[in-house]
Amino acid sequence: MAGPARAQATRHWFILAFAGLLVFCLVLNLGLGSVKMSWSELLAALASRGEVGGEVLWEIRLPRALSAVFGGGALAASGLLLQVLFHNPIVDPFVLGISSGASLAVAVVLLAGLFWGGSVVPPLLLHSAAFLGATAVLGVVVALAGKVRSTVTLLLIGLMLAYLGNAGSDLLLAVAEKERVHAFVLWTLGSFSGARWEEVGVLVPATTVLLGLSYLLCKPLNALLLGEDYAQSMGVNLKALRVLLVFLSSGLAALVTSFAGPVAFVGLVAPHLARLLLATSDSRYLLPGAVLAGGAITGACDLVARVALAPVELPLSAVTALFGAPVVISLLLRRGTVI
């Protein structure tokens, strides 16, 4: 088999391996937890929702596992799109202020006690507030992406928006009651523990549509990798492409943040993991590879966060960093490549 054909076949095998790993993580998430189930009991619970095991599986574990793998895939795709747009390998999905906008809106609800005076804020209100905050920042960034010519300027504006959001949250933290601060800090740690079928019904189809639209941009993304002048010479409308990339990447990050809070590291590490293992910059391979890797990483980390010190649940963002950073450092040192 010739060199290019062999490399292409290897990439296909790696993508299949990523898919297999994701399915494996999904099955582990269904089978492991505080309620012990053998594999035969797990199969029986899948067939019947009436028993205790069936209730645990269908009402808690399955929606949470689906949210984690789809959320991880969304963050990975978001990170990859932004890294290509800004030609910067250390950009992550929250660089444009999406997380800060969501955090500020949640802080207004949780810390300032606006819109809800009770001690326990309904999850739907929190999701709605986070989504409104994230989409408000998304709207500003998309509008600016159509006017600003330089991607560096757009990146700096995103960073300033993030600082503004963080400043607002910090001011509210300084004057909030202690009980409200605790609830807000828990939200900022990121978790899929609150996932139910209502959230899955929004997250899964919306993520699927945005990922499908992202894949349609693989050809102009490959042209953009070779420079803006080359992309323009190939007929790519840079202004329209920039707006689309900002909309898709920020929309994917906003969806996940609305339901799970800020989940760090996945959007940064999954594209690098896919890039190192697939040994290519071709977005036709990198995008599905990063999505599958992001889903598998998030599914595995969510399982560790849930069962490692049960009944105490670990912060998901801390687990993703502890899991991902050594893996990427090891791959970088072993391959000796420059990303």
GROMACS .gro file of C-alpha atoms in nm:
model
  339
    1MET     CA    1   0.000   0.000   0.000
    2ALA     CA    2   0.143   0.343  -0.099
    3GLY     CA    3   0.236   0.596   0.170
    4PRO     CA    4  -0.064   0.836   0.137
    5ALA     CA    5  -0.310   0.547   0.111
    6ARG     CA    6  -0.159   0.383   0.419
    7ALA     CA    7  -0.175   0.713   0.614
    8GLN     CA    8  -0.539   0.755   0.513
    9ALA     CA    9  -0.622   0.400   0.623
   10THR     CA   10  -0.446   0.462   0.956
   11ARG     CA   11  -0.656   0.773   1.013
   12HIS     CA   12  -0.974   0.576   0.945
   13TRP     CA   13  -0.865   0.316   1.201
   14PHE     CA   14  -0.792   0.585   1.461
   15ILE     CA   15  -1.135   0.741   1.407
   16LEU     CA   16  -1.295   0.398   1.448
   17ALA     CA   17  -1.090   0.352   1.766
   18PHE     CA   18  -1.215   0.687   1.899
   19ALA     CA   19  -1.574   0.576   1.825
   20GLY     CA   20  -1.515   0.243   2.000
   21LEU     CA   21  -1.367   0.420   2.303
   22LEU     CA   22  -1.667   0.653   2.320
   23VAL     CA   23  -1.912   0.360   2.315
   24PHE     CA   24  -1.704   0.182   2.580
   25CYS     CA   25  -1.716   0.491   2.807
   26LEU     CA   26  -2.091   0.520   2.750
   27VAL     CA   27  -2.146   0.157   2.856
   28LEU     CA   28  -1.926   0.201   3.165
   29ASN     CA   29  -2.127   0.510   3.261
   30LEU     CA   30  -2.445   0.304   3.246
   31GLY     CA   31  -2.307   0.007   3.440
   32LEU     CA   32  -2.109   0.171   3.721
   33GLY     CA   33  -2.240   0.375   4.013
   34SER     CA   34  -2.356   0.367   4.372
   35VAL     CA   35  -2.637   0.125   4.279
   36LYS     CA   36  -2.451  -0.194   4.185
   37MET     CA   37  -2.570  -0.378   3.874
   38SER     CA   38  -2.427  -0.684   3.701
   39TRP     CA   39  -2.415  -0.677   3.323
   40SER     CA   40  -2.718  -0.909   3.304
   41GLU     CA   41  -2.908  -0.677   3.542
   42LEU     CA   42  -2.802  -0.384   3.326
   43LEU     CA   43  -2.948  -0.547   3.015
   44ALA     CA   44  -3.266  -0.629   3.208
   45ALA     CA   45  -3.289  -0.269   3.330
   46LEU     CA   46  -3.254  -0.143   2.974
   47ALA     CA   47  -3.554  -0.355   2.878
   48SER     CA   48  -3.769  -0.261   3.178
   49ARG     CA   49  -3.809   0.080   3.336
   50GLY     CA   50  -4.037  -0.038   3.613
   51GLU     CA   51  -3.779  -0.185   3.853
   52VAL     CA   52  -3.541   0.015   4.075
   53GLY     CA   53  -3.249  -0.057   3.844
   54GLY     CA   54  -3.453   0.054   3.546
   55GLU     CA   55  -3.543   0.382   3.715
   56VAL     CA   56  -3.178   0.451   3.802
   57LEU     CA   57  -3.065   0.365   3.452
   58TRP     CA   58  -3.332   0.548   3.251
   59GLU     CA   59  -3.388   0.850   3.473
   60ILE     CA   60  -3.034   0.922   3.597
   61ARG     CA   61  -2.746   0.742   3.427
   62LEU     CA   62  -2.856   0.737   3.063
   63PRO     CA   63  -2.948   1.108   3.029
   64ARG     CA   64  -2.634   1.205   3.219
   65ALA     CA   65  -2.409   0.983   3.004
   66LEU     CA   66  -2.562   1.111   2.679
   67SER     CA   67  -2.525   1.472   2.794
   68ALA     CA   68  -2.161   1.414   2.885
   69VAL     CA   69  -2.055   1.256   2.554
   70PHE     CA   70  -2.250   1.503   2.339
   71GLY     CA   71  -2.132   1.795   2.553
   72GLY     CA   72  -1.771   1.682   2.526
   73GLY     CA   73  -1.802   1.644   2.150
   74ALA     CA   74  -1.951   1.992   2.122
   75LEU     CA   75  -1.670   2.151   2.324
   76ALA     CA   76  -1.406   1.969   2.119
   77ALA     CA   77  -1.555   2.089   1.790
   78SER     CA   78  -1.584   2.441   1.926
   79GLY     CA   79  -1.219   2.443   2.031
   80LEU     CA   80  -1.101   2.308   1.694
   81LEU     CA   81  -1.298   2.569   1.494
   82LEU     CA   82  -1.156   2.854   1.702
   83GLN     CA   83  -0.800   2.722   1.684
   84VAL     CA   84  -0.823   2.720   1.304
   85LEU     CA   85  -0.989   3.063   1.291
   86PHE     CA   86  -0.730   3.232   1.513
   87HIS     CA   87  -0.432   3.020   1.398
   88ASN     CA   88  -0.364   2.970   1.767
   89PRO     CA   89  -0.326   2.622   1.927
   90ILE     CA   90  -0.398   2.741   2.283
   91VAL     CA   91  -0.742   2.890   2.214
   92ASP     CA   92  -1.035   2.716   2.385
   93PRO     CA   93  -1.416   2.745   2.344
   94PHE     CA   94  -1.449   3.008   2.615
   95VAL     CA   95  -1.192   3.256   2.485
   96LEU     CA   96  -1.463   3.480   2.337
   97GLY     CA   97  -1.638   3.534   2.670
   98ILE     CA   98  -1.918   3.276   2.636
   99SER     CA   99  -1.849   3.122   2.975
  100SER     CA  100  -1.819   3.462   3.142
  101GLY     CA  101  -2.150   3.577   2.996
  102ALA     CA  102  -2.323   3.262   3.121
  103SER     CA  103  -2.155   3.295   3.462
  104LEU     CA  104  -2.263   3.657   3.501
  105ALA     CA  105  -2.625   3.572   3.419
  106VAL     CA  106  -2.621   3.281   3.666
  107ALA     CA  107  -2.459   3.508   3.924
  108VAL     CA  108  -2.742   3.760   3.881
  109VAL     CA  109  -2.994   3.483   3.955
  110LEU     CA  110  -2.803   3.298   4.229
  111LEU     CA  111  -2.607   3.573   4.403
  112ALA     CA  112  -2.828   3.877   4.362
  113GLY     CA  113  -3.144   3.672   4.412
  114LEU     CA  114  -3.318   3.845   4.124
  115PHE     CA  115  -3.615   3.668   3.959
  116TRP     CA  116  -3.623   3.411   4.242
  117GLY     CA  117  -3.642   3.477   4.614
  118GLY     CA  118  -3.639   3.116   4.737
  119SER     CA  119  -3.339   2.933   4.880
  120VAL     CA  120  -3.334   2.669   4.606
  121VAL     CA  121  -3.332   2.797   4.248
  122PRO     CA  122  -3.509   2.571   3.994
  123PRO     CA  123  -3.267   2.410   3.744
  124LEU     CA  124  -3.473   2.537   3.450
  125LEU     CA  125  -3.425   2.895   3.567
  126LEU     CA  126  -3.050   2.842   3.597
  127HIS     CA  127  -3.029   2.682   3.250
  128SER     CA  128  -3.232   2.966   3.102
  129ALA     CA  129  -3.019   3.232   3.268
  130ALA     CA  130  -2.695   3.069   3.155
  131PHE     CA  131  -2.827   3.030   2.801
  132LEU     CA  132  -2.941   3.395   2.786
  133GLY     CA  133  -2.605   3.516   2.918
  134ALA     CA  134  -2.409   3.301   2.674
  135THR     CA  135  -2.623   3.393   2.374
  136ALA     CA  136  -2.607   3.764   2.462
  137VAL     CA  137  -2.226   3.748   2.440
  138LEU     CA  138  -2.257   3.527   2.131
  139GLY     CA  139  -2.474   3.794   1.963
  140VAL     CA  140  -2.221   4.068   2.040
  141VAL     CA  141  -1.925   3.862   1.915
  142VAL     CA  142  -2.103   3.752   1.595
  143ALA     CA  143  -2.203   4.113   1.521
  144LEU     CA  144  -1.844   4.229   1.574
  145ALA     CA  145  -1.704   3.941   1.366
  146GLY     CA  146  -1.880   4.090   1.064
  147LYS     CA  147  -1.724   4.434   1.122
  148VAL     CA  148  -1.374   4.364   1.254
  149ARG     CA  149  -1.126   4.273   0.981
  150SER     CA  150  -0.850   4.131   1.201
  151THR     CA  151  -0.896   3.800   1.383
  152VAL     CA  152  -0.646   3.919   1.645
  153THR     CA  153  -0.866   4.221   1.718
  154LEU     CA  154  -1.168   3.991   1.746
  155LEU     CA  155  -0.976   3.767   1.986
  156LEU     CA  156  -0.882   4.065   2.204
  157ILE     CA  157  -1.242   4.188   2.208
  158GLY     CA  158  -1.352   3.842   2.319
  159LEU     CA  159  -1.096   3.849   2.600
  160MET     CA  160  -1.221   4.192   2.711
  161LEU     CA  161  -1.580   4.065   2.715
  162ALA     CA  162  -1.463   3.775   2.930
  163TYR     CA  163  -1.296   4.016   3.173
  164LEU     CA  164  -1.613   4.227   3.191
  165GLY     CA  165  -1.825   3.921   3.267
  166ASN     CA  166  -1.583   3.799   3.532
  167ALA     CA  167  -1.572   4.146   3.689
  168GLY     CA  168  -1.951   4.153   3.719
  169SER     CA  169  -1.956   3.805   3.877
  170ASP     CA  170  -1.677   3.900   4.121
  171LEU     CA  171  -1.863   4.214   4.231
  172LEU     CA  172  -2.177   4.010   4.300
  173LEU     CA  173  -1.969   3.748   4.486
  174ALA     CA  174  -1.828   4.018   4.714
  175VAL     CA  175  -2.168   4.128   4.840
  176ALA     CA  176  -2.364   3.799   4.824
  177GLU     CA  177  -2.481   3.589   5.118
  178LYS     CA  178  -2.260   3.290   5.208
  179GLU     CA  179  -2.522   3.028   5.114
  180ARG     CA  180  -2.570   3.179   4.770
  181VAL     CA  181  -2.192   3.193   4.713
  182HIS     CA  182  -2.168   2.820   4.777
  183ALA     CA  183  -2.433   2.739   4.515
  184PHE     CA  184  -2.265   2.966   4.259
  185VAL     CA  185  -1.919   2.815   4.317
  186LEU     CA  186  -2.064   2.465   4.269
  187TRP     CA  187  -2.214   2.575   3.934
  188THR     CA  188  -1.880   2.715   3.812
  189LEU     CA  189  -1.709   2.379   3.874
  190GLY     CA  190  -1.908   2.219   3.591
  191SER     CA  191  -2.117   1.902   3.619
  192PHE     CA  192  -2.363   1.694   3.419
  193SER     CA  193  -2.528   1.568   3.739
  194GLY     CA  194  -2.845   1.769   3.672
  195ALA     CA  195  -2.899   1.622   3.324
  196ARG     CA  196  -3.250   1.490   3.263
  197TRP     CA  197  -3.437   1.396   2.946
  198GLU     CA  198  -3.563   1.753   2.906
  199GLU     CA  199  -3.203   1.874   2.876
  200VAL     CA  200  -3.105   1.582   2.651
  201GLY     CA  201  -3.399   1.664   2.424
  202VAL     CA  202  -3.249   2.008   2.360
  203LEU     CA  203  -2.874   1.938   2.381
  204VAL     CA  204  -2.854   1.632   2.152
  205PRO     CA  205  -3.047   1.758   1.847
  206ALA     CA  206  -2.904   2.111   1.869
  207THR     CA  207  -2.548   1.978   1.899
  208THR     CA  208  -2.603   1.737   1.610
  209VAL     CA  209  -2.723   2.018   1.381
  210LEU     CA  210  -2.433   2.250   1.473
  211LEU     CA  211  -2.178   1.970   1.428
  212GLY     CA  212  -2.326   1.884   1.088
  213LEU     CA  213  -2.301   2.249   0.980
  214SER     CA  214  -1.943   2.260   1.107
  215TYR     CA  215  -1.847   1.959   0.895
  216LEU     CA  216  -1.980   2.135   0.585
  217LEU     CA  217  -1.710   2.402   0.641
  218CYS     CA  218  -1.419   2.155   0.628
  219LYS     CA  219  -1.311   2.261   0.278
  220PRO     CA  220  -1.287   2.638   0.352
  221LEU     CA  221  -1.128   2.551   0.689
  222ASN     CA  222  -0.851   2.362   0.509
  223ALA     CA  223  -0.798   2.660   0.279
  224LEU     CA  224  -0.786   2.895   0.580
  225LEU     CA  225  -0.511   2.683   0.735
  226LEU     CA  226  -0.283   2.790   0.446
  227GLY     CA  227  -0.345   3.159   0.513
  228GLU     CA  228  -0.617   3.417   0.448
  229ASP     CA  229  -0.463   3.524   0.114
  230TYR     CA  230  -0.465   3.164  -0.010
  231ALA     CA  231  -0.823   3.114   0.111
  232GLN     CA  232  -0.936   3.428  -0.073
  233SER     CA  233  -0.760   3.312  -0.389
  234MET     CA  234  -0.962   2.989  -0.363
  235GLY     CA  235  -1.286   3.188  -0.358
  236VAL     CA  236  -1.353   3.173   0.018
  237ASN     CA  237  -1.559   3.465   0.152
  238LEU     CA  238  -1.351   3.537   0.463
  239LYS     CA  239  -1.604   3.768   0.627
  240ALA     CA  240  -1.888   3.518   0.595
  241LEU     CA  241  -1.662   3.230   0.705
  242ARG     CA  242  -1.549   3.422   1.014
  243VAL     CA  243  -1.909   3.497   1.117
  244LEU     CA  244  -2.009   3.133   1.062
  245LEU     CA  245  -1.715   2.998   1.261
  246VAL     CA  246  -1.779   3.235   1.552
  247PHE     CA  247  -2.150   3.150   1.549
  248LEU     CA  248  -2.097   2.773   1.539
  249SER     CA  249  -1.813   2.757   1.793
  250SER     CA  250  -1.977   2.994   2.037
  251GLY     CA  251  -2.317   2.830   1.991
  252LEU     CA  252  -2.173   2.486   2.074
  253ALA     CA  253  -1.996   2.622   2.383
  254ALA     CA  254  -2.307   2.815   2.493
  255LEU     CA  255  -2.524   2.501   2.471
  256VAL     CA  256  -2.294   2.298   2.697
  257THR     CA  257  -2.238   2.583   2.944
  258SER     CA  258  -2.611   2.640   2.978
  259PHE     CA  259  -2.673   2.283   3.093
  260ALA     CA  260  -2.349   2.186   3.270
  261GLY     CA  261  -2.170   2.507   3.363
  262PRO     CA  262  -1.815   2.580   3.243
  263VAL     CA  263  -1.634   2.253   3.161
  264ALA     CA  264  -1.268   2.335   3.118
  265PHE     CA  265  -0.990   2.169   2.920
  266VAL     CA  266  -1.191   1.940   2.688
  267GLY     CA  267  -1.217   2.200   2.411
  268LEU     CA  268  -0.843   2.260   2.433
  269VAL     CA  269  -0.709   1.906   2.468
  270ALA     CA  270  -0.938   1.701   2.240
  271PRO     CA  271  -0.836   1.879   1.914
  272HIS     CA  272  -0.466   1.837   2.006
  273LEU     CA  273  -0.518   1.471   2.090
  274ALA     CA  274  -0.687   1.412   1.753
  275ARG     CA  275  -0.421   1.615   1.570
  276LEU     CA  276  -0.136   1.420   1.730
  277LEU     CA  277  -0.285   1.074   1.677
  278LEU     CA  278  -0.423   1.134   1.327
  279ALA     CA  279  -0.104   1.318   1.221
  280THR     CA  280  -0.291   1.555   0.991
  281SER     CA  281  -0.437   1.906   0.978
  282ASP     CA  282  -0.711   1.803   0.736
  283SER     CA  283  -1.039   1.911   0.898
  284ARG     CA  284  -1.228   1.627   0.727
  285TYR     CA  285  -1.048   1.389   0.965
  286LEU     CA  286  -0.972   1.623   1.255
  287LEU     CA  287  -1.329   1.734   1.318
  288PRO     CA  288  -1.487   1.388   1.360
  289GLY     CA  289  -1.174   1.269   1.542
  290ALA     CA  290  -1.184   1.561   1.787
  291VAL     CA  291  -1.561   1.524   1.844
  292LEU     CA  292  -1.530   1.152   1.923
  293ALA     CA  293  -1.222   1.208   2.141
  294GLY     CA  294  -1.395   1.493   2.327
  295GLY     CA  295  -1.702   1.278   2.390
  296ALA     CA  296  -1.492   0.986   2.517
  297ILE     CA  297  -1.277   1.209   2.743
  298THR     CA  298  -1.579   1.384   2.894
  299GLY     CA  299  -1.768   1.057   2.940
  300ALA     CA  300  -1.470   0.898   3.115
  301CYS     CA  301  -1.401   1.204   3.333
  302ASP     CA  302  -1.768   1.236   3.429
  303LEU     CA  303  -1.763   0.871   3.540
  304VAL     CA  304  -1.451   0.931   3.751
  305ALA     CA  305  -1.604   1.246   3.901
  306ARG     CA  306  -1.917   1.049   3.991
  307VAL     CA  307  -1.773   0.725   4.137
  308ALA     CA  308  -1.415   0.794   4.254
  309LEU     CA  309  -1.512   0.933   4.597
  310ALA     CA  310  -1.886   0.855   4.595
  311PRO     CA  311  -2.111   0.986   4.738
  312VAL     CA  312  -1.896   1.302   4.711
  313GLU     CA  313  -1.890   1.427   4.350
  314LEU     CA  314  -1.559   1.568   4.225
  315PRO     CA  315  -1.541   1.888   4.014
  316LEU     CA  316  -1.559   1.781   3.650
  317SER     CA  317  -1.319   2.052   3.526
  318ALA     CA  318  -1.055   1.937   3.775
  319VAL     CA  319  -1.088   1.575   3.660
  320THR     CA  320  -1.065   1.668   3.290
  321ALA     CA  321  -0.743   1.861   3.355
  322LEU     CA  322  -0.590   1.584   3.569
  323PHE     CA  323  -0.676   1.328   3.301
  324GLY     CA  324  -0.594   1.523   2.986
  325ALA     CA  325  -0.281   1.723   3.065
  326PRO     CA  326  -0.047   1.425   3.127
  327VAL     CA  327  -0.179   1.247   2.815
  328VAL     CA  328  -0.107   1.542   2.586
  329ILE     CA  329   0.234   1.610   2.743
  330SER     CA  330   0.325   1.243   2.697
  331LEU     CA  331   0.219   1.245   2.330
  332LEU     CA  332   0.407   1.570   2.261
  333LEU     CA  333   0.727   1.435   2.414
  334ARG     CA  334   0.698   1.094   2.248
  335ARG     CA  335   0.632   1.228   1.899
  336GLY     CA  336   0.854   1.536   1.926
  337THR     CA  337   0.611   1.730   1.710
  338VAL     CA  338   0.530   2.098   1.702
  339ILE     CA  339   0.156   2.170   1.689
   0.00000   0.00000   0.00000
